[in-house]
Every structure is written in structure tokens, then in C-alpha cells.
CSV table of C-alpha atoms in Angstrom, one decimal:
chain,number,residue,atom,x,y,z
A,80,MET,CA,0.0,0.0,0.0
A,81,SER,CA,1.4,3.4,-1.0
A,82,LEU,CA,2.1,6.0,1.7
A,83,GLY,CA,-0.4,8.3,0.2
A,84,ARG,CA,-3.3,5.8,0.6
A,85,THR,CA,-2.4,5.4,4.3
A,86,PHE,CA,-3.3,9.0,5.2
A,87,LEU,CA,-6.7,10.6,5.3
A,88,ASP,CA,-8.4,10.3,1.9
A,89,VAL,CA,-8.6,13.9,0.6
A,90,ARG,CA,-10.2,13.2,-2.7
A,91,PRO,CA,-13.4,15.1,-1.8
A,92,LEU,CA,-11.3,18.3,-1.3
A,93,ARG,CA,-9.8,17.9,-4.8
A,94,THR,CA,-13.0,16.9,-6.7
A,95,SER,CA,-15.7,19.0,-5.0
A,96,PRO,CA,-15.2,22.8,-4.5
A,97,VAL,CA,-18.7,22.9,-3.0
A,98,PHE,CA,-17.7,20.4,-0.3
A,99,ARG,CA,-14.4,22.2,0.3
A,100,ARG,CA,-16.2,25.5,1.0
A,101,LEU,CA,-18.8,23.8,3.2
A,102,LEU,CA,-16.0,22.0,5.2
A,103,PHE,CA,-14.2,25.2,5.8
A,104,GLY,CA,-17.3,27.1,7.0
A,105,ARG,CA,-18.3,24.2,9.3
A,106,THR,CA,-14.8,23.8,10.7
A,107,VAL,CA,-14.6,27.5,11.7
A,108,SER,CA,-18.1,27.3,13.2
A,109,THR,CA,-17.1,24.2,15.2
A,110,LEU,CA,-14.2,26.1,16.6
A,111,GLY,CA,-16.6,28.9,17.7
A,112,GLY,CA,-19.0,26.3,19.2
A,113,PHE,CA,-16.3,24.9,21.4
A,114,MET,CA,-15.3,28.4,22.5
A,115,THR,CA,-18.8,29.2,23.4
A,116,MET,CA,-19.2,25.9,25.3
A,117,VAL,CA,-16.1,26.8,27.5
A,118,THR,CA,-17.3,30.4,27.9
A,119,VAL,CA,-20.8,29.4,29.1
A,120,MET,CA,-19.3,27.0,31.6
A,121,TYR,CA,-16.9,29.8,32.8
A,122,GLN,CA,-19.6,32.4,33.0
A,123,VAL,CA,-22.2,30.3,34.8
A,124,TRP,CA,-19.6,29.2,37.4
A,125,ASP,CA,-18.4,32.7,37.8
A,126,MET,CA,-22.0,33.9,38.4
A,127,THR,CA,-23.1,31.1,40.8
A,128,HIS,CA,-20.1,29.1,42.1
A,129,SER,CA,-22.6,26.2,42.0
A,130,ALA,CA,-22.0,22.8,40.6
A,131,VAL,CA,-25.7,22.4,40.2
A,132,TRP,CA,-25.9,25.4,37.9
A,133,SER,CA,-22.8,24.3,36.1
A,134,GLY,CA,-24.5,20.9,35.5
A,135,ALA,CA,-27.6,22.7,34.2
A,136,VAL,CA,-25.5,24.0,31.3
A,137,GLY,CA,-25.3,20.4,29.9
A,138,LEU,CA,-29.1,20.0,30.5
A,139,ALA,CA,-29.8,23.2,28.6
A,140,GLN,CA,-27.8,21.9,25.7
A,141,ALA,CA,-29.1,18.3,25.7
A,142,LEU,CA,-32.8,18.6,26.3
A,143,PRO,CA,-33.6,20.6,23.2
A,144,LEU,CA,-31.7,18.1,21.1
A,145,VAL,CA,-33.9,15.3,22.4
A,146,GLY,CA,-37.2,17.3,22.5
A,147,VAL,CA,-36.7,19.1,19.1
A,148,GLY,CA,-34.6,16.6,17.2
A,149,LEU,CA,-37.0,14.0,15.9
A,150,PHE,CA,-39.7,16.5,14.9
A,151,ALA,CA,-37.0,18.6,13.3
A,152,GLY,CA,-35.9,15.5,11.3
A,153,ALA,CA,-39.4,15.0,10.1
A,154,TRP,CA,-39.6,18.6,9.0
A,155,VAL,CA,-36.2,18.4,7.3
A,156,ASP,CA,-37.4,15.4,5.2
A,157,ARG,CA,-40.2,17.6,3.8
A,158,ALA,CA,-38.1,20.7,3.0
A,159,ASP,CA,-35.1,22.0,1.1
A,160,ARG,CA,-32.3,20.9,3.4
A,161,ARG,CA,-30.0,23.7,2.3
A,162,ARG,CA,-32.6,26.4,3.2
A,163,VAL,CA,-33.3,24.7,6.6
A,164,TYR,CA,-29.6,24.6,7.4
A,165,LEU,CA,-29.1,28.3,6.5
A,166,MET,CA,-32.1,29.3,8.6
A,167,ALA,CA,-30.8,27.3,11.6
A,168,THR,CA,-27.4,28.8,11.2
A,169,VAL,CA,-28.8,32.3,11.3
A,170,GLY,CA,-30.8,31.4,14.4
A,171,GLN,CA,-27.6,30.2,16.1
A,172,ALA,CA,-25.7,33.3,15.1
A,173,VAL,CA,-28.5,35.5,16.6
A,174,CYS,CA,-28.3,33.6,19.9
A,175,SER,CA,-24.5,34.1,20.0
A,176,VAL,CA,-25.0,37.9,19.3
A,177,LEU,CA,-27.4,38.0,22.2
A,178,LEU,CA,-25.0,36.1,24.4
A,179,ALA,CA,-22.3,38.6,23.5
A,180,VAL,CA,-24.6,41.5,24.3
A,181,GLN,CA,-25.3,40.2,27.8
A,182,GLY,CA,-21.6,39.3,28.2
A,183,PHE,CA,-20.6,42.9,27.5
A,184,THR,CA,-23.4,44.4,29.7
A,185,GLY,CA,-23.2,41.9,32.5
A,186,HIS,CA,-25.6,41.6,35.5
A,187,VAL,CA,-28.1,39.3,33.8
A,188,PRO,CA,-29.9,36.4,35.5
A,189,VAL,CA,-28.2,33.0,35.0
A,190,VAL,CA,-31.5,31.7,33.8
A,191,LEU,CA,-31.4,34.1,30.9
A,192,VAL,CA,-28.0,32.7,29.9
A,193,LEU,CA,-29.2,29.2,30.1
A,194,GLY,CA,-32.3,30.1,28.1
A,195,LEU,CA,-30.2,31.5,25.3
A,196,VAL,CA,-28.1,28.3,25.3
A,197,ALA,CA,-31.2,26.2,25.1
A,198,VAL,CA,-32.6,28.2,22.2
A,199,GLN,CA,-29.3,28.0,20.4
A,200,SER,CA,-29.2,24.3,21.0
A,201,SER,CA,-32.8,24.0,19.5
A,202,PHE,CA,-31.6,25.7,16.3
A,203,GLY,CA,-28.7,23.3,16.3
A,204,ALA,CA,-31.1,20.4,16.6
A,205,VAL,CA,-32.8,21.6,13.4
A,206,GLY,CA,-29.5,22.2,11.5
A,207,ALA,CA,-27.9,18.9,12.4
A,208,PRO,CA,-30.4,16.6,10.4
A,209,ALA,CA,-30.3,19.0,7.5
A,210,ALA,CA,-26.5,18.9,7.4
A,211,GLY,CA,-26.6,15.1,7.7
A,212,VAL,CA,-27.7,14.8,4.0
A,213,PHE,CA,-24.9,17.1,2.6
A,214,VAL,CA,-22.1,14.6,2.3
A,215,PRO,CA,-24.0,11.7,0.6
A,216,ARG,CA,-25.7,14.2,-1.8
A,217,LEU,CA,-22.6,16.1,-2.7
A,218,LEU,CA,-20.1,13.3,-3.1
A,219,PRO,CA,-20.1,10.0,-5.1
A,220,LYS,CA,-20.6,6.9,-3.0
A,221,ASP,CA,-17.0,5.9,-3.1
A,222,GLN,CA,-16.0,9.2,-1.5
A,223,VAL,CA,-18.8,9.4,1.2
A,224,ALA,CA,-16.7,7.8,3.9
A,225,ALA,CA,-13.7,10.0,3.0
A,226,GLY,CA,-15.9,13.1,3.3
A,227,LEU,CA,-17.2,12.0,6.7
A,228,ALA,CA,-13.6,11.4,7.8
A,229,LEU,CA,-12.7,14.9,6.8
A,230,ASN,CA,-15.6,16.3,8.8
A,231,GLN,CA,-14.6,14.2,11.8
A,232,VAL,CA,-10.9,15.0,11.8
A,233,THR,CA,-11.5,18.8,11.5
A,234,GLY,CA,-14.1,18.6,14.3
A,235,GLN,CA,-11.6,16.7,16.5
A,236,ALA,CA,-8.9,19.3,15.8
A,237,MET,CA,-11.3,22.1,16.8
A,238,MET,CA,-12.2,20.2,19.9
A,239,LEU,CA,-8.5,20.3,20.9
A,240,LEU,CA,-8.0,23.9,19.7
A,241,GLY,CA,-11.3,25.6,20.8
A,242,PRO,CA,-11.0,25.4,24.6
A,243,ALA,CA,-7.4,26.7,24.4
A,244,VAL,CA,-8.4,29.6,22.2
A,245,ALA,CA,-11.3,30.3,24.5
A,246,GLY,CA,-9.0,30.4,27.5
A,247,VAL,CA,-6.7,33.0,25.8
A,248,VAL,CA,-9.6,35.2,24.6
A,249,LEU,CA,-11.3,35.0,28.0
A,250,GLY,CA,-8.1,36.1,29.7
A,251,TRP,CA,-7.4,39.0,27.4
A,252,TRP,CA,-10.8,40.3,26.3
A,253,GLY,CA,-13.5,38.7,28.3
A,254,ILE,CA,-16.7,36.6,27.7
A,255,GLY,CA,-18.4,39.1,25.4
A,256,VAL,CA,-15.6,38.8,22.7
A,257,CYS,CA,-15.7,35.0,22.9
A,258,TYR,CA,-19.4,35.0,22.1
A,259,LEU,CA,-19.0,37.6,19.4
A,260,LEU,CA,-16.3,35.5,17.7
A,261,ASP,CA,-18.7,32.5,17.8
A,262,ALA,CA,-21.3,34.7,16.0
A,263,LEU,CA,-18.8,35.6,13.3
A,264,SER,CA,-18.0,31.9,12.9
A,265,PHE,CA,-21.6,31.2,12.0
A,266,GLY,CA,-21.3,33.8,9.3
A,267,LEU,CA,-18.6,31.6,7.7
A,268,ALA,CA,-20.8,28.5,8.1
A,269,PHE,CA,-23.5,30.4,6.3
A,270,TYR,CA,-21.1,31.3,3.5
A,271,GLY,CA,-20.0,27.7,3.2
A,272,ALA,CA,-23.6,26.4,2.7
A,273,PHE,CA,-25.0,29.3,0.7
A,274,GLY,CA,-23.4,28.0,-2.5
A,275,LEU,CA,-25.0,24.6,-2.2
A,276,PRO,CA,-27.6,23.5,-4.7
A,277,ALA,CA,-31.2,23.1,-3.6
A,278,LEU,CA,-31.4,19.7,-1.7
A,279,PRO,CA,-35.1,18.7,-1.5
A,280,PRO,CA,-35.7,15.1,-0.4
A,281,GLU,CA,-35.4,12.4,-3.0
A,282,GLY,CA,-38.4,10.1,-3.0
A,283,GLU,CA,-41.4,10.2,-0.8
A,284,ARG,CA,-41.6,13.2,1.5
A,285,SER,CA,-42.1,12.9,5.2
A,286,ARG,CA,-45.7,13.0,6.5
A,287,PRO,CA,-46.2,16.1,8.7
A,288,GLY,CA,-46.0,16.1,12.5
A,289,LEU,CA,-46.1,13.0,14.7
A,290,HIS,CA,-46.9,10.7,11.7
A,291,GLY,CA,-43.6,11.6,10.1
A,292,VAL,CA,-41.7,11.0,13.3
A,293,LEU,CA,-43.3,7.5,13.7
A,294,ASP,CA,-42.4,6.6,10.1
A,295,GLY,CA,-38.8,7.4,11.0
A,296,LEU,CA,-38.9,5.3,14.1
A,297,ARG,CA,-40.5,2.5,12.2
A,298,PHE,CA,-37.6,2.5,9.8
A,299,LEU,CA,-35.1,2.5,12.6
A,300,THR,CA,-36.6,-0.5,14.3
A,301,GLY,CA,-37.2,-2.4,11.1
A,302,HIS,CA,-33.9,-1.8,9.3
A,303,ARG,CA,-31.5,-4.3,10.9
A,304,VAL,CA,-28.3,-2.8,9.7
A,305,VAL,CA,-29.0,0.8,10.8
A,306,ARG,CA,-30.6,-0.4,14.1
A,307,GLY,CA,-27.5,-2.6,14.8
A,308,ALA,CA,-25.2,0.4,14.2
A,309,LEU,CA,-27.1,2.6,16.7
A,310,LEU,CA,-27.3,-0.2,19.2
A,311,THR,CA,-23.6,-0.8,19.0
A,312,ASP,CA,-23.0,2.9,19.7
A,313,LEU,CA,-25.3,2.8,22.7
A,314,ALA,CA,-23.5,-0.3,24.0
A,315,ALA,CA,-20.1,1.6,23.8
A,316,THR,CA,-21.3,4.8,25.4
A,317,VAL,CA,-23.9,3.7,28.0
A,318,LEU,CA,-21.8,0.7,29.2
A,319,ALA,CA,-18.3,2.0,29.0
A,320,MET,CA,-18.1,5.9,28.8
A,321,PRO,CA,-15.2,6.7,31.1
A,322,LEU,CA,-15.2,10.5,31.4
A,323,SER,CA,-17.1,10.8,34.7
A,324,LEU,CA,-14.8,8.2,36.3
A,325,PHE,CA,-11.5,10.0,35.4
A,326,PRO,CA,-11.3,12.2,38.6
A,327,LEU,CA,-12.0,9.2,40.9
A,328,VAL,CA,-9.6,6.9,39.1
A,329,ASN,CA,-7.0,9.6,39.1
A,330,ALA,CA,-7.4,10.0,42.9
A,331,GLU,CA,-7.4,6.2,43.5
A,332,ARG,CA,-4.5,5.3,41.3
A,333,PHE,CA,-2.4,8.4,40.7
A,334,GLY,CA,-2.6,10.6,43.8
A,335,GLY,CA,-5.1,13.1,42.3
A,336,ASP,CA,-2.5,14.9,40.3
A,337,PRO,CA,-4.4,17.4,38.1
A,338,ARG,CA,-1.7,17.0,35.4
A,339,THR,CA,-2.5,13.3,35.1
A,340,LEU,CA,-6.2,14.1,34.9
A,341,GLY,CA,-5.6,16.5,32.0
A,342,LEU,CA,-3.5,13.9,30.2
A,343,PHE,CA,-6.4,11.4,30.4
A,344,LEU,CA,-8.6,13.6,28.4
A,345,SER,CA,-5.9,14.6,26.0
A,346,ALA,CA,-4.9,10.9,25.3
A,347,LEU,CA,-8.4,10.1,24.1
A,348,ALA,CA,-8.3,13.1,21.7
A,349,VAL,CA,-4.8,12.3,20.5
A,350,GLY,CA,-5.9,8.7,19.7
A,351,GLY,CA,-9.0,10.0,17.8
A,352,VAL,CA,-7.1,12.5,15.7
A,353,ALA,CA,-4.4,10.0,14.9
A,354,ALA,CA,-6.8,7.3,13.8
A,355,THR,CA,-8.8,9.7,11.6
A,356,THR,CA,-5.6,11.0,10.1
A,357,PHE,CA,-4.6,7.5,9.0
A,358,SER,CA,-8.1,6.4,8.1
A,359,GLY,CA,-7.4,6.2,4.3
A,360,PRO,CA,-7.3,2.3,4.2
A,361,LEU,CA,-10.5,2.1,6.3
A,362,THR,CA,-12.5,4.5,4.1
A,363,ARG,CA,-11.3,2.8,1.0
A,364,LEU,CA,-11.9,-0.7,2.4
A,365,ALA,CA,-15.7,-0.1,2.2
A,366,ARG,CA,-16.5,-2.5,5.0
A,367,PRO,CA,-17.8,-0.2,7.7
A,368,GLY,CA,-19.9,-2.9,9.4
A,369,PRO,CA,-17.1,-5.3,10.6
A,370,VAL,CA,-14.8,-2.3,11.2
A,371,MET,CA,-17.4,-0.6,13.5
A,372,LEU,CA,-17.9,-3.9,15.5
A,373,GLY,CA,-14.2,-4.4,15.8
A,374,ALA,CA,-13.5,-0.8,16.8
A,375,SER,CA,-16.3,-0.8,19.4
A,376,ALA,CA,-15.0,-4.0,20.9
A,377,THR,CA,-11.5,-2.5,21.1
A,378,TRP,CA,-12.9,0.5,22.9
A,379,GLY,CA,-14.4,-1.7,25.6
A,380,ALA,CA,-11.3,-3.8,25.9
A,381,SER,CA,-9.0,-0.8,26.1
A,382,LEU,CA,-11.0,0.8,28.9
A,383,ALA,CA,-11.1,-2.4,30.8
A,384,LEU,CA,-7.3,-2.7,30.6
A,385,PHE,CA,-7.1,1.0,31.7
A,386,GLY,CA,-9.1,0.1,34.8
A,387,LEU,CA,-6.6,-2.7,35.6
A,388,THR,CA,-3.4,-0.8,35.2
A,389,SER,CA,-1.5,1.1,37.9
A,390,SER,CA,1.1,2.6,35.6
A,391,ALA,CA,0.3,6.1,34.4
A,392,TRP,CA,2.1,5.6,31.1
A,393,ALA,CA,0.4,2.2,30.4
A,394,GLY,CA,-2.9,3.8,31.2
A,395,LEU,CA,-2.4,6.7,28.9
A,396,GLY,CA,-1.4,4.2,26.1
A,397,MET,CA,-4.7,2.4,26.7
A,398,LEU,CA,-6.6,5.6,26.4
A,399,VAL,CA,-4.9,6.5,23.2
A,400,VAL,CA,-6.0,3.2,21.8
A,401,ALA,CA,-9.5,3.7,23.1
A,402,GLY,CA,-9.7,7.2,21.5
A,403,ALA,CA,-8.5,5.8,18.2
A,404,ALA,CA,-11.1,2.9,18.4
A,405,ASP,CA,-13.9,5.4,19.3
A,406,SER,CA,-13.0,7.6,16.3
A,407,VAL,CA,-13.0,4.6,13.9
A,408,ALA,CA,-16.3,3.3,15.3
A,409,VAL,CA,-18.0,6.7,15.0
A,410,LEU,CA,-16.8,7.1,11.4
A,411,SER,CA,-18.0,3.7,10.4
A,412,ARG,CA,-21.3,4.1,12.1
A,413,THR,CA,-21.9,7.4,10.4
A,414,THR,CA,-21.0,5.9,7.0
A,415,ILE,CA,-23.5,3.1,7.6
A,416,VAL,CA,-26.3,5.4,8.6
A,417,GLN,CA,-25.7,7.8,5.7
A,418,THR,CA,-25.3,5.2,3.0
A,419,ARG,CA,-27.9,2.7,4.1
A,420,THR,CA,-30.7,5.2,4.8
A,421,PRO,CA,-32.9,6.4,1.9
A,422,ASP,CA,-32.6,10.1,1.3
A,423,ALA,CA,-36.3,10.7,2.1
A,424,LEU,CA,-35.7,9.4,5.6
A,425,LEU,CA,-32.1,10.7,6.2
A,426,GLY,CA,-33.1,13.8,8.2
A,427,ARG,CA,-35.1,11.8,10.7
A,428,VAL,CA,-32.4,9.1,11.0
A,429,THR,CA,-29.6,11.7,11.4
A,430,ALA,CA,-31.7,13.3,14.1
A,431,ALA,CA,-32.0,10.0,15.9
A,432,GLU,CA,-28.3,9.4,15.6
A,433,THR,CA,-27.6,12.8,17.1
A,434,ILE,CA,-29.9,12.0,20.0
A,435,VAL,CA,-28.2,8.7,20.6
A,436,GLY,CA,-24.8,10.4,20.4
A,437,GLN,CA,-25.9,12.9,23.1
A,438,ALA,CA,-27.9,10.7,25.4
A,439,GLY,CA,-25.6,7.7,25.4
A,440,PRO,CA,-22.6,9.5,27.0
A,441,HIS,CA,-24.8,11.1,29.6
A,442,LEU,CA,-26.4,7.8,30.6
A,443,GLY,CA,-22.9,6.2,30.5
A,444,GLY,CA,-21.6,8.8,32.9
A,445,LEU,CA,-24.6,8.1,35.3
A,446,ARG,CA,-24.0,4.4,35.1
A,447,GLY,CA,-20.3,4.8,35.8
A,448,GLY,CA,-20.9,7.1,38.8
A,449,VAL,CA,-23.5,4.7,40.3
A,450,VAL,CA,-21.3,1.6,40.0
A,451,ALA,CA,-18.2,3.5,41.3
A,452,GLY,CA,-20.3,4.7,44.3
A,453,TRP,CA,-21.0,1.1,45.1
A,454,THR,CA,-17.5,-0.2,44.4
A,455,SER,CA,-14.6,1.8,43.0
A,456,GLY,CA,-13.7,3.8,39.9
A,457,ALA,CA,-11.5,1.0,38.6
A,458,THR,CA,-14.2,-1.6,39.1
A,459,ALA,CA,-16.7,0.6,37.2
A,460,LEU,CA,-14.2,0.9,34.3
A,461,VAL,CA,-13.4,-2.8,34.1
A,462,THR,CA,-17.0,-4.0,34.4
A,463,GLY,CA,-18.2,-1.4,31.9
A,464,GLY,CA,-15.5,-2.4,29.4
A,465,LEU,CA,-16.4,-6.1,29.7
A,466,LEU,CA,-20.1,-5.4,29.4
A,467,CYS,CA,-19.4,-3.3,26.3
A,468,LEU,CA,-17.5,-6.3,24.8
A,469,LEU,CA,-20.3,-8.7,25.5
A,470,ALA,CA,-23.0,-6.3,24.1
A,471,VAL,CA,-21.1,-5.6,20.9
A,472,ALA,CA,-20.6,-9.4,20.4
A,473,ALA,CA,-24.3,-9.9,21.0
A,474,VAL,CA,-25.2,-7.2,18.4
A,475,GLY,CA,-22.8,-8.7,15.9
A,476,ALA,CA,-24.1,-12.2,16.4
A,477,ALA,CA,-27.7,-11.2,16.1
A,478,THR,CA,-27.1,-9.1,13.0
A,479,PRO,CA,-25.2,-11.0,10.3
A,480,GLU,CA,-26.2,-8.2,7.9
A,481,LEU,CA,-24.1,-5.8,9.9
A,482,ARG,CA,-21.1,-8.0,9.8
A,483,ALA,CA,-21.3,-8.2,6.0
A,484,VAL,CA,-22.5,-4.7,5.1
A,485,ARG,CA,-20.9,-2.5,2.5
A,486,PRO,CA,-22.0,1.1,2.2
A,487,GLY,CA,-24.9,1.4,-0.2
A,488,LYS,CA,-24.9,-2.3,-1.0
A,489,PRO,CA,-27.4,-4.1,1.2
A,490,SER,CA,-27.0,-7.8,1.8
A,491,ALA,CA,-29.4,-10.3,0.4
A,492,GLN,CA,-31.4,-10.3,3.7
A,493,GLU,CA,-31.8,-6.6,3.8
A,494,PRO,CA,-34.1,-4.7,1.4
A,495,GLU,CA,-32.8,-1.6,-0.4
A,496,GLU,CA,-35.8,0.5,0.7
A,497,PRO,CA,-37.7,0.5,4.0
A,498,PRO,CA,-41.1,-1.0,4.3
A,499,ALA,CA,-43.8,1.2,2.7
A,500,THR,CA,-45.4,3.9,4.8
A,501,ALA,CA,-48.6,5.7,4.4
A,502,PRO,CA,-48.7,8.3,1.7
A,503,ALA,CA,-47.2,11.7,2.5
A,504,GLY,CA,-49.5,14.4,3.6
A,505,PRO,CA,-50.0,17.6,1.5
């Protein structure tokens, strides 16, 4: 294999100027989003010095994704996805401007800050399913996985860079400037998507309201490959998510050194960036099903081994492997979802995937905390990793179509289209 084929597949950047511009805008907007996330946490803590209010920030971000997401997906599957995304981007930018205004003026109730965060998250819940159709509609099928990998690696890079930039801006200019920079970043996201062609649904449009939501859920429960991909992700996050356990494990094993705790988080990110950078063979292999199952199993095994080690360096090595496995699993799952879902349902399925991605880690943190409270942080890690291995093996054994799946090429047991639904409403 040539060295060039080992690295991230950049063919979409060469062949599609529209995708290139879209990726640039979304990358800058992602940077602004991580800056705002840090800034909100900083501001709420500074205003209240309360862990309860700090925890409410995550609630303000997560609840709209769950409450708005599926209905937004049904609407997206009835509309021009480009126009919906542009509208959602404008809404998020306005919220950032209002956050900047209150940041400059000060002396506002913390409830108002959280309200703006919740409204911004609601617009994000609308924009996410619209954006979910861009890559499979803009790129040929043999480049979809590569396009998703480019989205992922730029997002991971911004996740590393955004908090650091936010810290510098907060220290020099304050919270108002941080929010204002986020608003400007949405302007670049708008520019990136403005040149897209119209992207109405291909095929039968979604029925309005609850009927459309139920049609999407019916597809999710009936399509074995997509269902298996989402169940695998839930197994990895709910059973083995380690983030909430890091402070306790650091105290139990490594004396509570804050430098070690920071390295735990960095190791996961480093593994993720490295795996996506060298994802060329995986995206060209076109076997996302087996790759996802193997990567999810590796995630669980690595975290179990991390829970067993008493060496900081060995533990960091296990976390690097876990971060790499998680990155590969996410890339493979997204490839499966976006290439196996009919375009007319892609908004609703992408919304469900976003909800799974948000809810799973929160539930995983709760599970880890409860088990650690009964036993220890290391025990919670080991049992979670082993349960993840068993759950992934069970999904793989129960879903032979998932083990054999190639993107866009259903196996003999899996129909190309979902079961028929009732006719679309007017």
C-alpha cells in the first residue's frame, strides 16, 4: 500500500469545490462552538459558584436536542435541506450575538444565559439533520466515507483547539468577545452552505408532525443494519463511557495529580485525531460494518485494561488506543447510517443518531458514577468495558447483515428500501 493511501483520503477536497467550501465554514463554526461551550461554563460558574448550575448547562444543551430533534428531522425530510440549514445557522448566530450583548453588559440572571443556550441548541437540533444529508448528496458513494472522515478530523482538531483559544480570549478580552467570535464563525458557516444547490428530499416526502416521526422510528426499528449500528454505539457509550470516572480513578491510582487528569482527556483526543488522520485504508476498504464492530470491541477492551493498570504511562497508552477505536467506530457508524438510509428518511435518522450520540454518554456517565459509588472507579471501568465487549458481540451475532455490510450495497437479507409507509400528507 502506498504511503499516500495510508493517510486521510482527501479526494473530496480535490474533486468538489462545494464540499471544500462547506467543510471550511463548518470547521470554523465548530471552533466557535467549542469556544462558546467553554465560555458558558466559565460564566455560569463565575456567576453562581454552584456545581448544580454548572450541570444545568449540559441539561440546557441536551434537552432541546432530544425534544426538538425527531420533529426537526421529520420537517427536514419535507423541505429543502439547504434552506433549513441556512435558517438554523442564522438562528444560532443571533443567539451568539445576544450572548455577546449580555456578556458585555453583565448583571443578567443566570436563567437568561441558560435560556439563550437552550434556544441556540434548539436551532442546532434543526440544523444537524439538515447537514446530515450534505455529504451523501454532494459526493459520489465511493467518497462518502472520506468526506465523513474529513468532517470528523476537523471537528476533533477544533475540539482540541477551541478550549485553548477560548481560554486565551477570556483572559485577554472577556466573555463578550468570545461569544462575538462565535457569532462571526456562524457567518462563515452560512457562507459555506450558501453556494450549495437546492437539496429537497429524493423520493417520498415525510408526513407532517407525529406521523412523520413515527415513520422514521418504524424505519429505525425495522432496518436491521441501521438499528444494529445505533445499538452498537449505545453499547459503547452507555456501558463504557469513562469521562465521569477519570477524577475518581486519578485519585485512587495516581494521587489526584491534576496534570494526570488532563492527560487522560488529551490521550483520548490524540488517539482520535491519529486514527482519523490515518483512516485512508479504512474509508477505501468499504466494509464499515465489521470495522465498527471491531473498533467498538477494542474501545471496551482498552477501557477495561485501563481500569486494571496502575502505571500512568500504560494507562495513557490504553486511552490513546480507546480514543482511536472510538473515532473509527463513529466514522464507520456514520458511514453506515448515511449510505444505508434512503434520502427521504435521512433527516429523521440523522436526528435519531444525534440524540443517541448525546444521550448515550450522559447515561454512561450516570452508570459509571452509580457503579463507582457502590464499588470503585477501577471496578466501574473494568465492568463497563467487559459489558461493552459482550454487548457488541451480541449485536454482531444477532445481526449478520451488519457483519457483511458494504455502504450502499445491502446484503441479500436486507431490502434496499424500508417498508412502505402511508402516503405523504399535502
